[in-house]
Amino acid sequence: MSNSETLIYDLFQAYYDARKNKRATINALAFEIDYETKLFQLYEEIINRKYEISRSICFISFDPVQREIFAADFRDRIAHHLIYNYIGPIYEKLFINDCYSCRIGKGTSYGIKRLDHFIRSCSRNYRQDCYILKLDIKGYFMSMERSILYRKVEQILNRFRDKAEFDIDLILYLIQKVIFHDPTKHCFVKGAGKDWLGLAQTKSLFCAGENRGLPIGNLTSQLFGNVYLNEFDHFIKCKLGFKYYGRYVDDCALVHQDKEHLKSVIPILGRYLKDNLQLELHPKKIYLQHFSKGVNFLGAVIKPHRIYVRNRMKGNFYKKLHHWNEIISKEQKLSEEDKRRFMTCVNSYLGMFKQYNTFKLRKKLLKDVLARDFWKYFHITNCYGKINR
């Protein structure tokens, strides 16, 4: 196939990827009407270097924490998936194994289990002292320098120019469009202004400096977040020689037997971030403790011989139950869609909880379900691990 035929085929694949689990949304349904014509129109714009990014929807999400989200138009999400499908496999070969976010087979559960493994290995199965250093980057997504990011992407893709099965220059054009696009200049703000109260300036793209920041909510932002810190990961693993190191977005964890050695690398890492990436360690989010004290990491509390879920996650589950209890108390009969949404919500929490030492917690939570009106619609099975109708 020629490059043009390949790009058309890949655009259709990107469309199918973009609509996965999103097919019922308004934007996806609107695009699906005569989607073939729209995809060919998008192809013409990209191939002729006339592609322009549409307006995003900006809103505040409070679950699990307060965050500013920019939701790209469905048409632009197709372009994001196209970029990801092309350059994602290239970067998979370059990322360290312990970079967990936005990667197939990784994620939060994998990261939690890896840190637990690090602690057990470094402490010789809890028989020797070891310490955990946890670091966070201040306003990571809003502080990324777009020129530095694009230069990193361009350098890597140029290295693979002879081996790539796609038009490098065309994809670099598309990447440049996405990276340097400022969604704050042309967006629809959804929600009340009070939603932004309490949100730190370092977490808002509206307060980011010139030529800085990527919008949270785009698939490409998650990938580029890994790309931006890839060399930082290799610096820690190869130059500083840390065997036990992992990172999820900007949450970094290092495990070592020498507490003073961990203390000594904090200013080294701070200087590296500032000099090479124009980033700053969050001074209030530096954690250094003995492994016996436990550590909060990616929604779990890791302690010797056991892993628990954080109180915040338990609180979120109770809020969901309270929300559904209010719905059921007001309605005599739940619709099939509401039943499906309830089961999806509760089963997702139970699925997360079941991965850790939470049998008693799940038993308690589901007894609370049975104590309310939910029992009219559902029964509990699978050893407090799942609910069925």
XYZ file of C-alpha atoms in Angstrom:
389
model
C 0.000 0.000 0.000
C 1.091 3.563 -0.651
C 1.516 6.087 2.168
C -1.822 7.702 1.260
C -3.723 4.405 1.383
C -2.023 3.512 4.656
C -2.969 6.852 6.221
C -6.644 6.397 5.229
C -6.670 2.900 6.720
C -4.979 4.160 9.894
C -7.466 7.024 10.211
C -10.346 4.546 10.167
C -8.563 2.474 12.832
C -8.014 5.628 14.915
C -11.729 6.376 14.594
C -12.681 2.922 15.881
C -10.226 3.354 18.766
C -11.591 6.809 19.635
C -15.203 5.672 19.768
C -14.475 2.621 21.935
C -16.544 2.947 25.133
C -17.575 6.440 23.915
C -20.008 5.526 21.160
C -23.078 6.706 23.073
C -21.720 10.228 23.671
C -23.218 13.166 21.788
C -20.010 14.069 19.925
C -19.374 10.472 18.862
C -22.959 10.031 17.653
C -22.829 13.298 15.718
C -19.600 12.250 13.999
C -20.931 8.772 13.230
C -23.536 10.286 10.927
C -21.795 10.011 7.546
C -18.510 9.266 9.322
C -16.794 7.986 6.177
C -17.148 11.344 4.438
C -15.876 13.134 7.541
C -12.856 10.836 7.822
C -11.926 11.434 4.191
C -12.305 15.173 4.795
C -9.984 14.879 7.817
C -7.544 12.920 5.673
C -7.500 15.693 3.037
C -6.847 18.345 5.685
C -3.946 16.393 7.198
C -2.332 15.413 3.916
C -2.559 19.019 2.609
C -1.271 20.481 5.921
C -4.563 22.353 6.500
C -5.678 20.605 9.689
C -6.997 22.925 12.404
C -7.915 21.923 15.941
C -11.532 22.498 16.976
C -12.880 24.033 20.151
C -12.446 22.067 23.395
C -14.839 21.860 26.334
C -13.290 22.956 29.630
C -14.730 21.847 32.973
C -13.730 20.887 36.491
C -13.778 17.260 37.616
C -14.035 16.545 41.346
C -13.646 12.762 41.180
C -11.299 11.657 42.697
C -9.766 15.146 43.193
C -10.353 18.615 41.776
C -8.853 18.841 38.278
C -9.223 21.081 35.254
C -10.137 19.026 32.174
C -10.085 20.027 28.518
C -12.184 17.583 26.473
C -11.161 17.714 22.829
C -13.694 17.532 20.022
C -14.294 13.963 18.824
C -12.699 14.781 15.464
C -9.505 15.872 17.238
C -9.533 12.764 19.410
C -9.263 10.729 16.219
C -6.098 12.680 15.359
C -4.791 12.003 18.893
C -5.336 8.256 18.463
C -3.646 8.405 15.058
C -0.545 9.988 16.636
C -0.592 7.510 19.515
C -0.922 4.495 17.201
C 2.073 5.671 15.182
C 4.565 6.774 17.820
C 3.356 4.764 20.832
C 5.088 1.519 19.704
C 8.334 3.439 19.120
C 8.375 4.871 22.629
C 7.381 1.543 24.185
C 10.874 0.355 23.271
C 12.460 3.388 24.948
C 10.501 3.658 28.196
C 11.773 1.887 31.293
C 9.644 -1.001 32.534
C 8.667 0.932 35.662
C 6.965 3.803 33.866
C 3.353 2.874 34.591
C 0.899 5.435 33.205
C -0.973 5.140 29.896
C 0.697 1.869 28.900
C -0.869 -1.469 28.011
C -0.314 -4.010 30.766
C 0.819 -1.359 33.278
C -1.357 1.140 35.176
C -1.907 1.831 38.868
C -2.338 -1.785 39.994
C 0.913 -2.797 38.332
C 2.708 0.180 39.874
C 1.435 -0.656 43.367
C 2.534 -4.284 43.060
C 5.941 -3.225 41.729
C 6.577 -0.877 44.661
C 5.534 -3.632 47.052
C 8.005 -5.924 45.269
C 10.747 -3.262 45.517
C 10.244 -2.938 49.272
C 10.291 -6.697 49.839
C 13.400 -7.152 47.695
C 15.331 -4.209 49.132
C 14.490 -5.188 52.738
C 15.271 -8.888 52.114
C 11.650 -9.796 52.829
C 11.347 -7.220 55.643
C 14.424 -8.490 57.521
C 16.675 -5.476 56.807
C 16.188 -1.729 56.928
C 15.135 0.085 53.781
C 13.615 3.476 53.113
C 11.146 4.881 50.609
C 11.580 8.272 48.965
C 8.474 9.587 47.218
C 8.615 12.754 45.100
C 6.095 14.837 43.205
C 6.613 17.454 40.491
C 4.908 20.777 41.085
C 2.112 21.415 38.561
C 3.554 18.890 36.135
C 1.185 19.104 33.165
C 0.922 22.880 33.441
C 4.708 23.340 33.693
C 5.893 21.340 30.686
C 7.779 23.474 28.180
C 6.252 22.765 24.773
C 9.418 23.554 22.801
C 11.459 21.112 24.889
C 8.781 18.442 24.447
C 8.565 18.871 20.676
C 12.356 18.782 20.368
C 12.457 15.485 22.288
C 9.778 13.935 20.065
C 11.436 15.216 16.891
C 14.858 13.821 17.868
C 13.497 10.343 18.533
C 11.366 10.159 15.386
C 14.298 11.316 13.255
C 16.325 8.430 14.666
C 13.656 6.015 13.392
C 13.163 7.759 10.041
C 14.644 4.874 8.013
C 12.703 2.189 9.891
C 9.324 3.909 10.212
C 6.403 2.590 8.155
C 4.683 5.981 8.070
C 5.427 9.494 6.848
C 7.565 10.978 9.639
C 7.268 14.557 8.362
C 3.480 14.364 8.171
C 3.156 12.991 11.701
C 5.620 15.583 13.011
C 3.390 18.244 11.446
C 0.394 16.778 13.264
C 2.309 16.486 16.546
C 3.464 20.091 16.261
C -0.135 21.184 15.804
C -1.237 19.310 18.919
C 1.672 20.294 21.184
C 1.650 24.019 20.398
C -2.137 24.376 20.363
C -3.406 26.509 23.259
C -6.932 25.275 24.115
C -7.561 28.226 26.446
C -7.761 30.588 23.450
C -10.774 28.864 21.957
C -12.808 26.756 24.370
C -16.302 26.391 25.793
C -16.284 26.620 29.595
C -18.810 24.232 31.083
C -19.935 24.686 34.675
C -20.018 27.542 37.145
C -17.115 29.817 37.930
C -17.195 28.650 41.549
C -15.997 25.220 40.375
C -12.534 26.755 39.976
C -12.461 27.993 43.590
C -9.789 26.163 45.529
C -7.936 25.024 42.417
C -4.255 25.960 42.674
C -2.858 28.145 39.880
C -0.259 25.467 39.174
C -3.130 23.141 38.213
C -4.857 25.449 35.722
C -3.867 25.888 32.083
C -5.318 29.408 32.202
C -2.522 30.363 34.626
C 0.291 28.526 32.832
C 3.108 30.622 31.404
C 3.674 31.369 27.734
C 4.377 28.252 25.662
C 3.786 26.020 28.679
C 1.358 23.299 29.654
C -0.604 20.455 28.115
C -4.348 19.919 28.625
C -5.362 17.110 30.973
C -7.875 14.942 29.151
C -6.105 14.288 25.850
C -4.640 10.890 25.054
C -1.571 12.592 23.596
C -1.000 14.500 26.851
C -0.693 11.212 28.727
C 1.802 9.878 26.189
C 3.795 13.116 26.067
C 3.863 13.148 29.878
C 5.866 9.922 29.704
C 8.022 11.216 26.848
C 8.953 14.396 28.736
C 10.338 12.469 31.738
C 11.806 9.515 29.844
C 15.386 10.812 30.038
C 14.832 11.651 33.717
C 13.888 7.987 34.305
C 17.054 6.778 32.586
C 19.123 9.309 34.551
C 17.878 7.809 37.825
C 18.230 4.197 36.705
C 21.520 4.400 34.784
C 23.458 7.453 36.019
C 22.441 7.332 39.687
C 22.210 3.540 39.719
C 18.847 3.102 41.462
C 17.574 -0.415 40.943
C 14.283 0.152 42.749
C 12.599 3.090 41.035
C 9.147 3.599 39.504
C 7.048 6.477 38.200
C 3.378 7.070 37.457
C 3.002 10.402 35.591
C 4.834 12.704 38.055
C 4.658 10.494 41.160
C 8.129 9.011 41.643
C 9.155 6.366 44.188
C 12.715 5.262 45.028
C 13.621 2.492 47.485
C 17.093 2.097 49.004
C 18.736 0.657 52.123
C 20.633 3.884 52.904
C 18.486 6.760 54.149
C 21.305 9.301 53.812
C 21.863 8.312 50.198
C 18.206 8.988 49.441
C 18.482 12.375 51.147
C 21.526 13.247 49.063
C 19.816 12.602 45.711
C 16.896 14.978 46.355
C 18.860 18.157 45.410
C 20.489 16.280 42.494
C 17.089 15.376 41.069
C 15.834 18.904 41.704
C 18.729 20.414 39.744
C 18.292 17.957 36.881
C 14.600 18.816 36.547
C 15.259 22.546 36.670
C 18.254 22.608 34.303
C 16.990 20.153 31.699
C 13.197 20.242 31.863
C 12.350 23.557 33.591
C 10.388 21.678 36.252
C 10.390 21.933 40.035
C 10.002 19.346 42.781
C 7.022 20.035 45.025
C 8.650 21.018 48.350
C 5.610 19.896 50.376
C 5.304 16.491 48.749
C 8.653 14.921 49.586
C 8.151 11.739 51.625
C 11.026 9.782 53.198
C 10.198 7.024 55.679
C 11.178 3.571 56.875
C 9.237 0.819 55.082
C 7.566 -0.268 58.344
C 5.667 3.054 58.421
C 3.909 2.227 55.154
C 3.600 4.409 52.070
C 0.672 5.881 50.137
C 1.107 5.219 46.431
C -1.453 5.379 43.611
C -4.517 4.989 45.814
C -3.129 2.229 48.040
C -1.328 2.007 51.366
C 1.587 -0.433 51.142
C 2.665 -1.965 54.451
C 4.731 -5.053 55.300
C 2.850 -8.223 54.217
C -0.299 -6.323 53.219
C -1.751 -3.654 50.930
C -4.822 -1.588 51.797
C -6.894 0.915 49.823
C -6.720 4.544 50.869
C -9.455 6.134 52.958
C -10.207 8.565 50.127
C -11.177 5.706 47.822
C -13.396 4.177 50.502
C -15.011 7.574 51.017
C -15.656 7.921 47.285
C -17.383 4.527 47.273
C -19.646 5.572 50.158
C -20.535 8.764 48.279
C -21.537 6.701 45.244
C -23.713 4.442 47.409
C -25.343 7.485 48.998
C -25.989 8.951 45.538
C -27.666 5.770 44.306
C -29.633 5.394 47.532
C -31.151 8.832 46.914
C -32.083 7.867 43.357
C -33.727 4.596 44.441
C -35.622 6.245 47.303
C -37.181 8.748 44.863
C -38.080 6.260 42.124
C -40.404 3.299 42.511
C -38.743 1.420 39.658
C -35.238 1.723 38.232
C -34.758 1.750 34.484
C -32.565 -0.911 32.891
C -29.970 1.776 32.101
C -29.835 2.884 35.754
C -29.439 -0.723 36.880
C -26.580 -1.202 34.435
C -24.872 2.014 35.568
C -25.222 1.038 39.226
C -23.733 -2.417 38.657
C -20.884 -0.940 36.600
C -20.088 1.620 39.307
C -20.110 -0.798 42.252
C -18.373 -3.627 40.408
C -15.561 -1.293 39.354
C -14.879 -0.402 42.991
C -15.143 -4.028 44.092
C -12.761 -5.023 41.307
C -10.184 -2.528 42.587
C -10.687 -3.495 46.223
C -10.393 -7.216 45.508
C -6.800 -6.807 44.322
C -5.703 -5.867 47.842
C -6.239 -7.085 51.413
C -9.831 -5.859 51.693
C -12.087 -8.873 52.327
C -13.496 -7.433 55.564
C -13.897 -4.026 53.942
C -15.850 -5.479 51.005
C -17.983 -7.499 53.402
C -18.779 -4.373 55.427
C -19.515 -2.244 52.357
C -21.832 -4.787 50.787
C -23.662 -5.357 54.056
C -24.305 -1.630 53.893
C -25.704 -2.144 50.377
C -28.033 -4.870 51.644
C -29.129 -2.645 54.536
C -30.508 -0.129 52.061
C -33.006 -0.475 49.231
C -30.513 -1.922 46.752
C -31.435 -5.510 47.674
C -34.704 -5.097 45.727
C -32.752 -5.063 42.487
C -29.573 -7.075 43.078
C -28.041 -9.983 44.979
C -24.437 -10.512 46.057
C -22.237 -13.326 44.739
C -18.596 -14.256 44.185
C -17.377 -13.914 47.776
C -18.051 -10.164 48.063
C -16.222 -9.616 44.792
C -19.082 -8.933 42.386
C -22.780 -8.124 42.224
C -25.259 -9.581 39.736
C -28.865 -8.984 38.938
